[in-house]
PDB file of C-alpha atoms in Angstrom:
ATOM      1  CA  MET A 690      -0.105  -0.196  -0.028  1.00  0.00           C
ATOM      2  CA  SER A 691       1.560   3.468  -0.871  1.00  0.00           C
ATOM      3  CA  ARG A 692       1.812   6.375   1.385  1.00  0.00           C
ATOM      4  CA  GLN A 693      -0.654   8.309  -0.469  1.00  0.00           C
ATOM      5  CA  LEU A 694      -3.337   5.476  -0.307  1.00  0.00           C
ATOM      6  CA  ARG A 695      -2.629   5.006   3.734  1.00  0.00           C
ATOM      7  CA  ASP A 696      -2.848   8.973   4.151  1.00  0.00           C
ATOM      8  CA  ARG A 697      -6.159   9.110   2.048  1.00  0.00           C
ATOM      9  CA  LEU A 698      -7.615   5.975   4.136  1.00  0.00           C
ATOM     10  CA  ALA A 699      -6.412   7.846   7.382  1.00  0.00           C
ATOM     11  CA  ALA A 700      -8.140  11.088   6.426  1.00  0.00           C
ATOM     12  CA  ALA A 701     -11.203   9.208   5.406  1.00  0.00           C
ATOM     13  CA  GLY A 702     -11.262   7.396   9.093  1.00  0.00           C
ATOM     14  CA  ARG A 703     -10.945  10.497  10.686  1.00  0.00           C
ATOM     15  CA  ASP A 704     -13.631  12.081   8.921  1.00  0.00           C
ATOM     16  CA  ALA A 705     -15.707   9.166   9.504  1.00  0.00           C
ATOM     17  CA  TRP A 706     -15.013   9.223  13.342  1.00  0.00           C
ATOM     18  CA  ALA A 707     -15.688  12.867  13.357  1.00  0.00           C
ATOM     19  CA  THR A 708     -19.358  12.269  12.042  1.00  0.00           C
ATOM     20  CA  LEU A 709     -20.276   9.751  14.769  1.00  0.00           C
ATOM     21  CA  LEU A 710     -18.394  11.701  17.685  1.00  0.00           C
ATOM     22  CA  PRO A 711     -17.975  15.592  16.686  1.00  0.00           C
ATOM     23  CA  THR A 712     -14.833  16.968  18.098  1.00  0.00           C
ATOM     24  CA  GLU A 713     -12.663  20.325  17.876  1.00  0.00           C
ATOM     25  CA  CYS A 714      -9.202  20.975  17.423  1.00  0.00           C
ATOM     26  CA  SER A 715      -7.502  21.499  21.004  1.00  0.00           C
ATOM     27  CA  GLY A 716      -5.533  24.226  19.453  1.00  0.00           C
ATOM     28  CA  CYS A 717      -7.804  26.725  17.894  1.00  0.00           C
ATOM     29  CA  GLY A 718     -11.381  25.046  17.791  1.00  0.00           C
ATOM     30  CA  ALA A 719     -11.741  24.114  14.379  1.00  0.00           C
ATOM     31  CA  VAL A 720     -14.567  21.627  14.170  1.00  0.00           C
ATOM     32  CA  ASP A 721     -14.243  17.871  13.481  1.00  0.00           C
ATOM     33  CA  ARG A 722     -10.479  17.550  13.884  1.00  0.00           C
ATOM     34  CA  ALA A 723      -8.956  16.707  17.270  1.00  0.00           C
ATOM     35  CA  LEU A 724      -5.659  18.683  16.237  1.00  0.00           C
ATOM     36  CA  CYS A 725      -5.770  20.294  12.816  1.00  0.00           C
ATOM     37  CA  ALA A 726      -3.137  20.480  10.367  1.00  0.00           C
ATOM     38  CA  SER A 727      -2.368  24.296  11.277  1.00  0.00           C
ATOM     39  CA  CYS A 728      -2.101  23.671  14.758  1.00  0.00           C
ATOM     40  CA  ARG A 729      -0.197  20.197  14.598  1.00  0.00           C
ATOM     41  CA  LEU A 730       2.564  21.993  12.516  1.00  0.00           C
ATOM     42  CA  ALA A 731       2.922  24.761  15.497  1.00  0.00           C
ATOM     43  CA  LEU A 732       3.756  21.887  17.464  1.00  0.00           C
ATOM     44  CA  ALA A 733       6.883  21.175  15.602  1.00  0.00           C
ATOM     45  CA  PRO A 734       9.861  20.846  18.030  1.00  0.00           C
ATOM     46  CA  ALA A 735      11.928  24.181  17.774  1.00  0.00           C
ATOM     47  CA  VAL A 736      14.346  23.309  20.622  1.00  0.00           C
ATOM     48  CA  HIS A 737      15.934  26.174  22.416  1.00  0.00           C
ATOM     49  CA  ALA A 738      18.009  26.827  25.373  1.00  0.00           C
ATOM     50  CA  VAL A 739      16.554  28.991  28.031  1.00  0.00           C
ATOM     51  CA  THR A 740      17.923  29.965  31.701  1.00  0.00           C
ATOM     52  CA  ARG A 741      16.251  30.218  35.094  1.00  0.00           C
ATOM     53  CA  ASP A 742      18.832  31.718  37.596  1.00  0.00           C
ATOM     54  CA  ASP A 743      21.962  29.505  37.366  1.00  0.00           C
ATOM     55  CA  ALA A 744      20.054  26.785  35.365  1.00  0.00           C
ATOM     56  CA  LEU A 745      20.153  25.756  31.423  1.00  0.00           C
ATOM     57  CA  ILE A 746      16.552  24.146  30.378  1.00  0.00           C
ATOM     58  CA  TRP A 747      15.924  22.787  27.121  1.00  0.00           C
ATOM     59  CA  ALA A 748      12.665  23.642  25.694  1.00  0.00           C
ATOM     60  CA  ALA A 749      11.099  22.429  22.677  1.00  0.00           C
ATOM     61  CA  LEU A 750       8.133  24.781  22.306  1.00  0.00           C
ATOM     62  CA  THR A 751       7.170  28.359  23.292  1.00  0.00           C
ATOM     63  CA  TYR A 752       4.286  28.630  25.290  1.00  0.00           C
ATOM     64  CA  ALA A 753       1.894  30.779  23.425  1.00  0.00           C
ATOM     65  CA  GLY A 754      -0.308  30.645  20.392  1.00  0.00           C
ATOM     66  CA  PRO A 755      -1.780  27.220  19.551  1.00  0.00           C
ATOM     67  CA  ALA A 756       0.914  25.105  21.468  1.00  0.00           C
ATOM     68  CA  ARG A 757      -0.443  26.969  24.771  1.00  0.00           C
ATOM     69  CA  HIS A 758      -3.905  26.000  23.998  1.00  0.00           C
ATOM     70  CA  VAL A 759      -3.228  22.288  23.148  1.00  0.00           C
ATOM     71  CA  ILE A 760      -0.808  21.923  26.489  1.00  0.00           C
ATOM     72  CA  ALA A 761      -3.717  23.711  28.264  1.00  0.00           C
ATOM     73  CA  ALA A 762      -6.480  21.602  27.277  1.00  0.00           C
ATOM     74  CA  TYR A 763      -4.328  18.103  27.391  1.00  0.00           C
ATOM     75  CA  LYS A 764      -3.089  19.357  31.188  1.00  0.00           C
ATOM     76  CA  ASP A 765      -6.116  20.784  32.818  1.00  0.00           C
ATOM     77  CA  GLY A 766      -9.198  19.960  29.725  1.00  0.00           C
ATOM     78  CA  GLY A 767      -9.006  16.071  29.628  1.00  0.00           C
ATOM     79  CA  ARG A 768      -7.795  16.161  25.746  1.00  0.00           C
ATOM     80  CA  THR A 769      -5.479  13.289  26.036  1.00  0.00           C
ATOM     81  CA  ASP A 770      -5.967  13.159  22.247  1.00  0.00           C
ATOM     82  CA  ALA A 771      -3.359  15.705  21.979  1.00  0.00           C
ATOM     83  CA  ALA A 772      -0.715  13.319  23.840  1.00  0.00           C
ATOM     84  CA  ALA A 773       0.650  11.818  20.501  1.00  0.00           C
ATOM     85  CA  ALA A 774       1.371  15.031  18.913  1.00  0.00           C
ATOM     86  CA  LEU A 775       2.778  16.832  22.395  1.00  0.00           C
ATOM     87  CA  ALA A 776       5.240  13.489  22.802  1.00  0.00           C
ATOM     88  CA  ALA A 777       7.596  14.227  20.013  1.00  0.00           C
ATOM     89  CA  PRO A 778       8.677  18.021  21.177  1.00  0.00           C
ATOM     90  CA  LEU A 779       9.184  16.676  24.561  1.00  0.00           C
ATOM     91  CA  ARG A 780      11.085  13.804  23.535  1.00  0.00           C
ATOM     92  CA  ALA A 781      13.182  16.450  20.890  1.00  0.00           C
ATOM     93  CA  ALA A 782      14.044  18.502  24.234  1.00  0.00           C
ATOM     94  CA  ILE A 783      15.194  15.725  26.380  1.00  0.00           C
ATOM     95  CA  VAL A 784      17.267  14.514  23.504  1.00  0.00           C
ATOM     96  CA  ALA A 785      18.964  17.900  23.413  1.00  0.00           C
ATOM     97  CA  ALA A 786      19.672  17.829  26.948  1.00  0.00           C
ATOM     98  CA  LEU A 787      21.178  14.543  26.771  1.00  0.00           C
ATOM     99  CA  VAL A 788      23.411  15.611  23.650  1.00  0.00           C
ATOM    100  CA  ALA A 789      24.518  18.535  26.199  1.00  0.00           C
ATOM    101  CA  VAL A 790      25.921  16.234  28.852  1.00  0.00           C
ATOM    102  CA  PRO A 791      29.664  16.604  28.816  1.00  0.00           C
ATOM    103  CA  ASN A 792      31.847  13.771  28.578  1.00  0.00           C
ATOM    104  CA  LEU A 793      29.177  11.248  27.783  1.00  0.00           C
ATOM    105  CA  THR A 794      30.875   7.981  27.416  1.00  0.00           C
ATOM    106  CA  GLU A 795      29.939   4.733  25.430  1.00  0.00           C
ATOM    107  CA  PRO A 796      27.047   2.692  25.997  1.00  0.00           C
ATOM    108  CA  ASN A 797      27.098   0.194  28.741  1.00  0.00           C
ATOM    109  CA  GLN A 798      29.566   2.305  30.625  1.00  0.00           C
ATOM    110  CA  PRO A 799      28.929   4.246  33.452  1.00  0.00           C
ATOM    111  CA  GLY A 800      27.657   7.825  32.439  1.00  0.00           C
ATOM    112  CA  SER A 801      26.053   6.310  29.220  1.00  0.00           C
ATOM    113  CA  PRO A 802      22.578   7.340  28.455  1.00  0.00           C
ATOM    114  CA  ARG A 803      21.497   4.084  29.664  1.00  0.00           C
ATOM    115  CA  ASP A 804      22.511   4.954  33.104  1.00  0.00           C
ATOM    116  CA  ILE A 805      20.792   8.482  33.300  1.00  0.00           C
ATOM    117  CA  HIS A 806      17.220   8.560  34.633  1.00  0.00           C
ATOM    118  CA  LEU A 807      14.430  10.546  33.581  1.00  0.00           C
ATOM    119  CA  VAL A 808      12.767  12.121  36.710  1.00  0.00           C
ATOM    120  CA  THR A 809       9.708  13.900  36.587  1.00  0.00           C
ATOM    121  CA  ILE A 810       7.746  16.253  39.221  1.00  0.00           C
ATOM    122  CA  PRO A 811       5.092  14.562  40.939  1.00  0.00           C
ATOM    123  CA  SER A 812       1.981  15.891  40.459  1.00  0.00           C
ATOM    124  CA  SER A 813      -0.030  17.465  43.820  1.00  0.00           C
ATOM    125  CA  ARG A 814      -2.590  15.188  45.341  1.00  0.00           C
ATOM    126  CA  LEU A 815      -5.482  17.548  44.058  1.00  0.00           C
ATOM    127  CA  ALA A 816      -4.162  17.311  40.544  1.00  0.00           C
ATOM    128  CA  TRP A 817      -3.960  13.814  40.735  1.00  0.00           C
ATOM    129  CA  ARG A 818      -7.573  13.553  41.786  1.00  0.00           C
ATOM    130  CA  VAL A 819      -8.665  15.893  38.975  1.00  0.00           C
ATOM    131  CA  ARG A 820      -6.869  14.475  36.048  1.00  0.00           C
ATOM    132  CA  GLY A 821      -6.412  10.972  36.947  1.00  0.00           C
ATOM    133  CA  TYR A 822      -2.887  10.574  35.305  1.00  0.00           C
ATOM    134  CA  HIS A 823       0.300  12.382  35.367  1.00  0.00           C
ATOM    135  CA  PRO A 824       0.669  14.749  32.271  1.00  0.00           C
ATOM    136  CA  VAL A 825       4.672  14.475  31.570  1.00  0.00           C
ATOM    137  CA  ASP A 826       4.732  10.456  32.570  1.00  0.00           C
ATOM    138  CA  ALA A 827       2.154  10.122  29.977  1.00  0.00           C
ATOM    139  CA  LEU A 828       3.933  11.885  27.360  1.00  0.00           C
ATOM    140  CA  LEU A 829       7.180  10.250  28.194  1.00  0.00           C
ATOM    141  CA  ARG A 830       5.376   6.804  27.667  1.00  0.00           C
ATOM    142  CA  ARG A 831       3.960   8.052  24.279  1.00  0.00           C
ATOM    143  CA  ALA A 832       7.538   8.744  23.283  1.00  0.00           C
ATOM    144  CA  GLY A 833       8.649   5.393  24.388  1.00  0.00           C
ATOM    145  CA  LEU A 834      10.615   6.521  27.290  1.00  0.00           C
ATOM    146  CA  HIS A 835      10.394   5.628  30.809  1.00  0.00           C
ATOM    147  CA  SER A 836      10.398   7.846  34.017  1.00  0.00           C
ATOM    148  CA  SER A 837      11.828   7.275  37.438  1.00  0.00           C
ATOM    149  CA  THR A 838       9.621   7.878  40.406  1.00  0.00           C
ATOM    150  CA  VAL A 839      12.084   9.407  42.538  1.00  0.00           C
ATOM    151  CA  LEU A 840      10.649  12.777  43.966  1.00  0.00           C
ATOM    152  CA  VAL A 841       7.628  12.869  46.038  1.00  0.00           C
ATOM    153  CA  GLN A 842       5.566  15.910  47.576  1.00  0.00           C
ATOM    154  CA  ARG A 843       6.721  16.720  51.069  1.00  0.00           C
ATOM    155  CA  THR A 844       4.038  19.502  51.471  1.00  0.00           C
ATOM    156  CA  GLU A 845       1.211  20.208  49.470  1.00  0.00           C
ATOM    157  CA  ALA A 846       2.332  23.316  47.308  1.00  0.00           C
ATOM    158  CA  LEU A 847      -0.279  25.676  46.044  1.00  0.00           C
ATOM    159  CA  ASP A 848      -1.339  25.748  42.371  1.00  0.00           C
ATOM    160  CA  GLN A 849       1.499  27.881  40.376  1.00  0.00           C
ATOM    161  CA  VAL A 850      -0.974  29.614  38.226  1.00  0.00           C
ATOM    162  CA  GLY A 851      -1.313  33.547  39.155  1.00  0.00           C
ATOM    163  CA  LEU A 852       1.658  33.433  41.667  1.00  0.00           C
ATOM    164  CA  GLY A 853       4.445  35.849  40.658  1.00  0.00           C
ATOM    165  CA  ARG A 854       8.048  35.047  40.666  1.00  0.00           C
ATOM    166  CA  ALA A 855       9.137  35.287  44.430  1.00  0.00           C
ATOM    167  CA  ALA A 856       5.536  33.678  45.297  1.00  0.00           C
ATOM    168  CA  ARG A 857       6.638  30.714  43.258  1.00  0.00           C
ATOM    169  CA  ALA A 858       9.844  30.230  44.744  1.00  0.00           C
ATOM    170  CA  SER A 859       8.297  30.221  48.039  1.00  0.00           C
ATOM    171  CA  ASN A 860       5.576  27.921  47.231  1.00  0.00           C
ATOM    172  CA  LYS A 861       7.637  25.380  45.927  1.00  0.00           C
ATOM    173  CA  ASN A 862      10.711  25.863  48.731  1.00  0.00           C
ATOM    174  CA  ASN A 863      11.394  22.471  50.154  1.00  0.00           C
ATOM    175  CA  SER A 864       8.149  20.995  48.947  1.00  0.00           C
ATOM    176  CA  LEU A 865      10.153  17.737  47.526  1.00  0.00           C
ATOM    177  CA  VAL A 866      12.077  14.764  48.631  1.00  0.00           C
ATOM    178  CA  ALA A 867      13.494  12.006  47.407  1.00  0.00           C
ATOM    179  CA  ARG A 868      12.012   8.447  47.979  1.00  0.00           C
ATOM    180  CA  HIS A 869      15.769   6.995  48.664  1.00  0.00           C
ATOM    181  CA  PRO A 870      19.167   8.068  48.461  1.00  0.00           C
ATOM    182  CA  LEU A 871      20.474   8.919  45.153  1.00  0.00           C
ATOM    183  CA  ASP A 872      24.294   8.718  45.752  1.00  0.00           C
ATOM    184  CA  GLY A 873      26.123   9.111  42.096  1.00  0.00           C
ATOM    185  CA  VAL A 874      22.692   8.692  40.230  1.00  0.00           C
ATOM    186  CA  SER A 875      22.787  10.819  37.156  1.00  0.00           C
ATOM    187  CA  VAL A 876      19.237  12.298  36.153  1.00  0.00           C
ATOM    188  CA  ILE A 877      17.973  14.616  33.579  1.00  0.00           C
ATOM    189  CA  LEU A 878      14.822  16.484  34.879  1.00  0.00           C
ATOM    190  CA  VAL A 879      11.717  16.730  33.086  1.00  0.00           C
ATOM    191  CA  ASP A 880       8.894  19.045  33.279  1.00  0.00           C
ATOM    192  CA  ASP A 881       5.735  20.527  31.146  1.00  0.00           C
ATOM    193  CA  VAL A 882       6.065  24.083  31.042  1.00  0.00           C
ATOM    194  CA  VAL A 883       8.782  26.452  32.558  1.00  0.00           C
ATOM    195  CA  THR A 884       7.639  29.879  33.541  1.00  0.00           C
ATOM    196  CA  THR A 885       9.944  30.886  36.749  1.00  0.00           C
ATOM    197  CA  GLY A 886      11.642  27.674  37.015  1.00  0.00           C
ATOM    198  CA  ALA A 887      10.819  27.363  40.525  1.00  0.00           C
ATOM    199  CA  THR A 888       9.869  23.711  40.079  1.00  0.00           C
ATOM    200  CA  LEU A 889      12.863  22.783  38.314  1.00  0.00           C
ATOM    201  CA  LEU A 890      14.982  24.608  40.823  1.00  0.00           C
ATOM    202  CA  GLU A 891      13.028  22.901  43.800  1.00  0.00           C
ATOM    203  CA  ALA A 892      13.172  19.330  42.059  1.00  0.00           C
ATOM    204  CA  ARG A 893      17.012  19.928  41.374  1.00  0.00           C
ATOM    205  CA  ARG A 894      17.621  20.622  44.856  1.00  0.00           C
ATOM    206  CA  ALA A 895      15.780  17.509  45.981  1.00  0.00           C
ATOM    207  CA  VAL A 896      17.946  15.510  43.864  1.00  0.00           C
ATOM    208  CA  PHE A 897      21.095  17.028  45.266  1.00  0.00           C
ATOM    209  CA  ALA A 898      20.143  16.777  48.893  1.00  0.00           C
ATOM    210  CA  ALA A 899      19.676  12.986  47.960  1.00  0.00           C
ATOM    211  CA  GLY A 900      23.356  12.655  46.688  1.00  0.00           C
ATOM    212  CA  GLY A 901      22.162  12.761  42.896  1.00  0.00           C
ATOM    213  CA  ILE A 902      23.576  14.196  40.222  1.00  0.00           C
ATOM    214  CA  VAL A 903      21.554  16.443  37.754  1.00  0.00           C
ATOM    215  CA  VAL A 904      23.001  16.385  34.240  1.00  0.00           C
ATOM    216  CA  GLY A 905      20.225  18.232  32.350  1.00  0.00           C
ATOM    217  CA  LEU A 906      16.743  19.734  32.647  1.00  0.00           C
ATOM    218  CA  ALA A 907      14.314  19.507  29.550  1.00  0.00           C
ATOM    219  CA  ALA A 908      10.909  21.014  29.355  1.00  0.00           C
ATOM    220  CA  LEU A 909       7.971  20.732  26.733  1.00  0.00           C
ATOM    221  CA  ALA A 910       7.263  24.351  26.494  1.00  0.00           C
ATOM    222  CA  GLU A 911       8.896  27.669  28.168  1.00  0.00           C
ATOM    223  CA  THR A 912       6.899  31.046  28.665  1.00  0.00           C
ATOM    224  CA  ARG A 913       8.882  33.696  27.478  1.00  0.00           C
ATOM    225  CA  ARG A 914       9.596  36.267  30.180  1.00  0.00           C
ATOM    226  CA  LEU A 915       8.460  39.794  29.214  1.00  0.00           C
ATOM    227  CA  LEU A 916      10.852  41.685  31.545  1.00  0.00           C
ATOM    228  CA  PRO A 917      14.291  40.759  32.980  1.00  0.00           C
ATOM    229  CA  ALA A 918      14.531  38.605  36.144  1.00  0.00           C
ATOM    230  CA  HIS A 919      15.867  41.587  38.129  1.00  0.00           C
ATOM    231  CA  ASN A 920      15.207  45.263  37.443  1.00  0.00           C
ATOM    232  CA  PRO A 921      17.110  48.050  38.436  1.00  0.00           C
ATOM    233  CA  PRO A 922      14.904  50.509  40.672  1.00  0.00           C
TER     234      PRO A 922
END
């Protein structure tokens, strides 16, 4: 079967499904498509490095436009049908973080990619009850990757949405702890959306406190700063 024929059959199948169960694009609201071609194109990975305090983070998307709508719908609107489209950019950010690891050795040797664990930030109990799934872990599974459940919530932090920079940092301060000692374990920390970076910075602190080594940080998307982190009076 030719690729052109497969594409036509797939499109016909989507049209038939949309007739039975009408839906709309989670990025722009266009009818009859869970994710339209234009919004799918907007989710193409554009991996770039961003800094938060002294941390360098690899992000695949900018949290704006269609990408913002799709990610928000996936996280808080139950639109898990966008998982496949979001898994690819997250994987691209992780690959960039991995490539940037200094002195990466050959496979099967200490420090090789097989010895680096992907660690996600645990959801709060409230978020888990509302969603029923962990958004980042679900994307990693869709990307064919495995996450390590290394960190747990020590205190129940507030939702970060709407909090300023200082409030976000205070909210996350000492909120995470490792389940067990991580002496010498190398990890790449993975998050969904980076704003101030408070969540990833707290996760990094918790890994360091347990004796682990953070060799990289990756995120699906980052919110562009409108103003510098520190402004002169």
